[in-house]
Short mmCIF file of C-alpha atoms and ligand atoms in Angstrom, two decimals:
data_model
loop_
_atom_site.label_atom_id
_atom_site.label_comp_id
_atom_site.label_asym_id
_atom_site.label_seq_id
_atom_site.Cartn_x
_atom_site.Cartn_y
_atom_site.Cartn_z
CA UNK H 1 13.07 -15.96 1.35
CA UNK H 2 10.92 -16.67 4.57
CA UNK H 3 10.02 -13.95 7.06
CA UNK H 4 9.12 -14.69 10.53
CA UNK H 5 8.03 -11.85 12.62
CA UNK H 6 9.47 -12.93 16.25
CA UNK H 7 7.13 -9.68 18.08
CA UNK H 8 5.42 -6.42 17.30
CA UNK H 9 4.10 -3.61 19.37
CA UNK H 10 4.81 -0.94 21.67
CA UNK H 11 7.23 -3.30 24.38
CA UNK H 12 9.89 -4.36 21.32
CA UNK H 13 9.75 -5.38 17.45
CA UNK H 14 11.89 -7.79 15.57
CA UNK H 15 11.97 -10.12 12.41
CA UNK H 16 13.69 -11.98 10.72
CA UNK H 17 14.52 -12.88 7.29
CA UNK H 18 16.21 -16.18 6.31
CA UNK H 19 17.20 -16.80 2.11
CA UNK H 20 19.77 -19.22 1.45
CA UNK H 21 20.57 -20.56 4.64
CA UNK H 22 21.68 -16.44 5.76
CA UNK H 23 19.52 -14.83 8.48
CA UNK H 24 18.93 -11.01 8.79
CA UNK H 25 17.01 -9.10 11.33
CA UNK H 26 15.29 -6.14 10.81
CA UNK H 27 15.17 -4.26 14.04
CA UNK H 28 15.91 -6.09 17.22
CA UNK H 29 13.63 -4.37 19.83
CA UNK H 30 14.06 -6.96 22.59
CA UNK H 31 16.96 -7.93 24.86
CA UNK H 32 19.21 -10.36 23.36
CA UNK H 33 18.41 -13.17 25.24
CA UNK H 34 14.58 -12.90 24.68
CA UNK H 35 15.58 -12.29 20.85
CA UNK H 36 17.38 -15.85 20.74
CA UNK H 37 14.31 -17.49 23.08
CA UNK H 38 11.98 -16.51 20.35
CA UNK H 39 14.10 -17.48 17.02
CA UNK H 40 15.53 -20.78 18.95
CA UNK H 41 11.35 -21.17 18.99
CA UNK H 42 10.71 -19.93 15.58
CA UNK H 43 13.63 -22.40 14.17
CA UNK H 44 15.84 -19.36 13.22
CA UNK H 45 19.63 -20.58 13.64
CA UNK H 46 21.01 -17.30 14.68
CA UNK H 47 24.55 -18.83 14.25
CA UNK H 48 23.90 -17.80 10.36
CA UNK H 49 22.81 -14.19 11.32
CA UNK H 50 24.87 -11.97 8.88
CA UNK H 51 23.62 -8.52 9.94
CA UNK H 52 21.19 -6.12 12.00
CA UNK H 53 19.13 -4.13 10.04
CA UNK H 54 17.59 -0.67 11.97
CA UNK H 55 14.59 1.37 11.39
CA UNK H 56 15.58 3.75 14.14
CA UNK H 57 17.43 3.64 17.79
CA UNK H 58 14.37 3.60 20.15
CA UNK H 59 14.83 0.97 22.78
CA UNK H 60 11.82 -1.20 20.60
CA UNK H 61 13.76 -1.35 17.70
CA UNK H 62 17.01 -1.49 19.03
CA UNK H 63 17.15 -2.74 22.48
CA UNK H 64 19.10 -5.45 21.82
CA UNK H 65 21.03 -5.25 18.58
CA UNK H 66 24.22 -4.02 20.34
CA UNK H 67 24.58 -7.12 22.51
CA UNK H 68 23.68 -9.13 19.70
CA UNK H 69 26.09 -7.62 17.09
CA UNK H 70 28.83 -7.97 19.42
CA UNK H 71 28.14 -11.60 20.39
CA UNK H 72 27.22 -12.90 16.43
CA UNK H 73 30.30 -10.60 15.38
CA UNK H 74 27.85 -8.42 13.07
CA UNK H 75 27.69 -5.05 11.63
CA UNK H 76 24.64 -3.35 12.23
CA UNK H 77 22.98 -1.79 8.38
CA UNK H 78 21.18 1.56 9.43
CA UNK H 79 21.40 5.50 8.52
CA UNK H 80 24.29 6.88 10.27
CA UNK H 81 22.20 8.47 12.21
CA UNK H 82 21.22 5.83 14.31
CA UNK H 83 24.37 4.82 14.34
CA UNK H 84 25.67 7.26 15.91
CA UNK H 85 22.74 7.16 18.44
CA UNK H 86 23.84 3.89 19.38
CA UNK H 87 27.57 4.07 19.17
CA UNK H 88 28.92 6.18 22.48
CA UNK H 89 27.34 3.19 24.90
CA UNK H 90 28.27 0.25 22.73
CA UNK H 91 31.86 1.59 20.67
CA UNK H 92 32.34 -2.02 19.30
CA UNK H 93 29.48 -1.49 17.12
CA UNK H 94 30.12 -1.85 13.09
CA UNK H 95 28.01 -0.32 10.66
CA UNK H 96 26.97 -0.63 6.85
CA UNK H 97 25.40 2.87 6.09
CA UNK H 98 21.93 2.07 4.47
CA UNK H 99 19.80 5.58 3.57
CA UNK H 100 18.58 7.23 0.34
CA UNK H 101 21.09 6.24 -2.42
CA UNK H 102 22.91 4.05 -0.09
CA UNK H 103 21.88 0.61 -0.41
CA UNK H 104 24.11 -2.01 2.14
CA UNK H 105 24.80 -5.51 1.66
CA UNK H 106 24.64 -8.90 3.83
CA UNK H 107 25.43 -12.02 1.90
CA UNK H 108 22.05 -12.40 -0.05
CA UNK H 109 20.30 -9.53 1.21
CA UNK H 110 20.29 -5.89 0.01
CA UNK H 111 18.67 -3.42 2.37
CA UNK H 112 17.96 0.22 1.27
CA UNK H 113 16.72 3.11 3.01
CA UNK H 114 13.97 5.93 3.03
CA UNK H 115 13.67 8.46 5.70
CA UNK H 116 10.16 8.68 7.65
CA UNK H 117 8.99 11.41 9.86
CA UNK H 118 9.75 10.34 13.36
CA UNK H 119 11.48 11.61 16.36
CA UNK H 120 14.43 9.71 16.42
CA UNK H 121 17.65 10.82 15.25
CA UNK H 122 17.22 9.60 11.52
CA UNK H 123 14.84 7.51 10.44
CA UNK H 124 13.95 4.70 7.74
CA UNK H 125 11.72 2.57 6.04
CA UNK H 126 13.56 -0.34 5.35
CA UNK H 127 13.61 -2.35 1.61
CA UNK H 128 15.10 -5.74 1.90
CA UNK H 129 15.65 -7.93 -1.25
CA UNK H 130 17.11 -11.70 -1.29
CA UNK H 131 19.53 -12.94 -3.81
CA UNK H 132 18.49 -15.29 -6.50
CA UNK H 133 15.22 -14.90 -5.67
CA UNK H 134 14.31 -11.57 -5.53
CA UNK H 135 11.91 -11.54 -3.42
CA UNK H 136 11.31 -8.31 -1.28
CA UNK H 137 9.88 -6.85 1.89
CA UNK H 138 9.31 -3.80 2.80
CA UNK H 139 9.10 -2.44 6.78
CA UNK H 140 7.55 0.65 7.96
CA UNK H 141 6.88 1.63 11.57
CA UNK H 142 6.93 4.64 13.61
CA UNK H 143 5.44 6.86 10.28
CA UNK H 144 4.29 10.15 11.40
CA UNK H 145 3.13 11.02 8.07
CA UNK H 146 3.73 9.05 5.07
CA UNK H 147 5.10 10.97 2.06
CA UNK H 148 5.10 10.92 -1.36
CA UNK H 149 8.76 9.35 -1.45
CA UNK H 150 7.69 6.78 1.34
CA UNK H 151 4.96 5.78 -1.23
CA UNK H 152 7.01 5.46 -4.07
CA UNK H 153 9.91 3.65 -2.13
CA UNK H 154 7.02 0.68 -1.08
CA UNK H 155 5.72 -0.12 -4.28
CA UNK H 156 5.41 -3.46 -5.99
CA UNK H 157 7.33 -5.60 -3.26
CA UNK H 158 6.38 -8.97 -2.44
CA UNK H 159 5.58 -8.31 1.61
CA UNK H 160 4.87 -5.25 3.57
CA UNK H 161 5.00 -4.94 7.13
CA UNK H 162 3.69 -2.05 7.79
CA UNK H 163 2.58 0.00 11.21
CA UNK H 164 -0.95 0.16 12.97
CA UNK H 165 -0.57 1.62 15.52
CA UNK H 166 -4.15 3.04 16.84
CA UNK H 167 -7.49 3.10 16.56
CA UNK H 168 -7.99 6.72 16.77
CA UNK H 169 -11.25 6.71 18.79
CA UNK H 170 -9.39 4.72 21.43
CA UNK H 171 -6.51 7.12 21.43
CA UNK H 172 -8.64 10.17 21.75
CA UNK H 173 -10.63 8.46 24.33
CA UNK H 174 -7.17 7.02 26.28
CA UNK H 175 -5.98 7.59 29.45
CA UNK H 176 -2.72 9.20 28.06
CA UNK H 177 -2.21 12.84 28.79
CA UNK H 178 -3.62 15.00 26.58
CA UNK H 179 0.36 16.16 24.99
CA UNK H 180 1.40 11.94 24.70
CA UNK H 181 -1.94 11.66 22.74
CA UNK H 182 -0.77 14.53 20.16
CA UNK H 183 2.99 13.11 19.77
CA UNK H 184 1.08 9.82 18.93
CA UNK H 185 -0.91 10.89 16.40
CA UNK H 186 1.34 13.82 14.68
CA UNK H 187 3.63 14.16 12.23
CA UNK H 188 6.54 12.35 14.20
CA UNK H 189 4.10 9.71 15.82
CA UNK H 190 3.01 6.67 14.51
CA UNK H 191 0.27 5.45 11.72
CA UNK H 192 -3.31 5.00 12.64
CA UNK H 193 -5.38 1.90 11.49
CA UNK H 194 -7.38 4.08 9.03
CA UNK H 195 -3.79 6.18 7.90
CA UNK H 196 -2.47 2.16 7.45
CA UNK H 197 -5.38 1.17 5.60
CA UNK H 198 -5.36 4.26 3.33
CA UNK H 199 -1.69 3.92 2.75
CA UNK H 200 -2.14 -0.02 1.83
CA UNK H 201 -4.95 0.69 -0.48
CA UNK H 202 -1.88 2.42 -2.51
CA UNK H 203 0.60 0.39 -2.41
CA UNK H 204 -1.32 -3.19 -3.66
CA UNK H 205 -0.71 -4.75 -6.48
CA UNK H 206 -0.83 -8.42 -7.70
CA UNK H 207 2.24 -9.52 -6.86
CA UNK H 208 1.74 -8.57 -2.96
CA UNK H 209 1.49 -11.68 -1.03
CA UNK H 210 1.44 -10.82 2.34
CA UNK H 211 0.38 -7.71 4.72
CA UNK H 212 1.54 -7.75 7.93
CA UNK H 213 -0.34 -5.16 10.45
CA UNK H 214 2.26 -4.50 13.11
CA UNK H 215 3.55 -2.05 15.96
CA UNK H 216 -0.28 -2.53 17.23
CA UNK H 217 -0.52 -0.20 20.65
CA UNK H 218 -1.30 -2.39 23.64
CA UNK H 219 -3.36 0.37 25.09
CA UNK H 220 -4.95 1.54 21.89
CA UNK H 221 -5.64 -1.02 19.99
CA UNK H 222 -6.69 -4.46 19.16
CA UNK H 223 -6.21 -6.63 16.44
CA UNK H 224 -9.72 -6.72 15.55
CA UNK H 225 -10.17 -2.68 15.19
CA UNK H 226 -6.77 -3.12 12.62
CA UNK H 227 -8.28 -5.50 11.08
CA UNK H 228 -11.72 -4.22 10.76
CA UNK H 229 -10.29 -1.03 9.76
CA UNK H 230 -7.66 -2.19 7.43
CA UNK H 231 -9.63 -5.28 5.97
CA UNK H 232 -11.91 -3.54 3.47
CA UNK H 233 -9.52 -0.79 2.19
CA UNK H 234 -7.96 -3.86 0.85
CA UNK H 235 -10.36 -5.53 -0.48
CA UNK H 236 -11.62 -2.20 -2.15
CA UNK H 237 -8.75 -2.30 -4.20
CA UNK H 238 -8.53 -6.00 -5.02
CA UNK H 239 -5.76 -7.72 -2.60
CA UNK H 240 -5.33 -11.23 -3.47
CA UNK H 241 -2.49 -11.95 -0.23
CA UNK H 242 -2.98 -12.96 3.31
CA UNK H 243 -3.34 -10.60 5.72
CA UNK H 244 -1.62 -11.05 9.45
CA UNK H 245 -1.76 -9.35 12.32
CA UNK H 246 1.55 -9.27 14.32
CA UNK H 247 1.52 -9.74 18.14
CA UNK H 248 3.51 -8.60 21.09
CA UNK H 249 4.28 -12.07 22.98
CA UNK H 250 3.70 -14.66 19.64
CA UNK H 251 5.95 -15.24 16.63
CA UNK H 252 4.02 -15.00 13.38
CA UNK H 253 4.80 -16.98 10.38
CA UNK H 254 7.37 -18.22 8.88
CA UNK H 255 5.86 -16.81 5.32
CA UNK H 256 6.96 -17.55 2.33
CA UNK H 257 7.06 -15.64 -0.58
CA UNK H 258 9.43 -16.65 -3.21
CA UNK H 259 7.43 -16.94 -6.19
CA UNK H 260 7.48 -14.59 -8.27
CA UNK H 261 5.08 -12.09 -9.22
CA UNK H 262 2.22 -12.75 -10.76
CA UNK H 263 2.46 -10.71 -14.19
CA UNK H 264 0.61 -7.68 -14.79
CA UNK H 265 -2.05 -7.92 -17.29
CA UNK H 266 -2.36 -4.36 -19.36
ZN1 ZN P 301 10.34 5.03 17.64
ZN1 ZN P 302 8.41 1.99 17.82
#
């Protein structure tokens, strides 16, 4: 499996995943033209997309799977939720219901679900895993808080792409009215750099390759506070990968990750 992230941030998020000749995307937070500008660029042949994956509806995530699914002739695998968020202003959508205990299928990838605390109409952290390979990602943005389940549902996968949002001096010292600054940072916001780092530090293991920092605010953040922030509650813990930033206007990667695991000495 390869992942490319084609842009991450506040303005529109989107990757995509490519295992045995199949592409997916997981969120598709861009207008459909821009989306195929930036995988035409990123040598993603779209013409082998087999499905849209969701985190959520919000124009960032979602702006432009609809046009997309229609014109590629794919279903779109989210919670029903989002769905049905989507559905009234684009009724030729398809859907693959993906949520807890629902896992949906696109040619070699399986994508499962776990809600997150967000204000959108249902939520997920997304799981993808590739065919013969195995390999896995996991893709969390727009966390609020992260639970116990979120937690569980992220161990041991291969790749984690995974929100940081703010630095939370620069929120508090932002321009932002005072109630925009409290949705940010509460329990249906999004995930500060020290929240990310803190979260990260529990979720490594040795067969993590790659952390992606992503969803980085354009107003409140940088990618040096994520990564001065993030960097060393990583290495605390003994993270062997490569860690990326992702950015609004640049494609990151591809990166691969199809070995396997390294094995876990006891
Ligand atoms: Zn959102
Ligand atoms: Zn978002």
């Amino acid at each position: 499996m390869r992942l490319v992230v084609l842009g991450s941030g506040s303005k529109g998020n989107a990757l995509a995943l490519e295992a045995e000749g199949a592409v997916l995307l997981v969120d598709a937070g861009f207008s459909a033209r821009e989306l195929e500008r930036r995988a035409a660029a990123a040598g993603i042949p779209l013409d082998n997309l087999l499905g849209i994956a969701l985190t959520h509806e919000h124009g960032d995530h979602a702006a432009g799977a609809p046009v997309l699914a229609r014109r590629f002739d794919v279903p779109l695998l989210c919670s029903p939720g989002t769905y049905g968020a989507l559905l009234p202003r684009s009724p030729w959508l398809r859907h693959r219901r993906v949520g807890l205990g629902h896992a949906a299928q696109a040619g070699p990838f399986v994508v499962e679900g776990c809600p997150t605390s967000h204000d959108a109409a249902e939520p997920l952290a997304l799981r993808v895993r590739a065919g013969r390979t195995g390999a896995s990602v996991g893709v969390a943005y727009d966390l609020g808080r992260p639970s116990a389940g979120l937690r569980w549902f992220l161990r041991e996968l291969d790749a984690l792409v995974l929100e940081a949002n703010h630095d939370e001096v620069l929120l508090r010292t932002s321009d932002y009215p005072a109630a925009v600054r409290q949705r940010i940072s509460g329990a249906g916001g999004h995930l500060s750099n020290r929240a990310c780092g803190e979260l990260l530090g529990e979720l490594v293991h040795p067969g993590l390759a790659h952390v992606v920092l992503a969803h980085l605010s354009e107003r409140c953040n940088t990618a040096t506070d994520a990564l001065a922030a993030v960097g060393p509650a990583l290495a605390a813990v003994g993270f062997g990968g490569a860690l990326h930033v992702a950015r609004q206007h640049h494609v990151l990667g591809p990166l691969e990750f199809s070995l396997p695991a390294a094995p876990l000495v006891r």
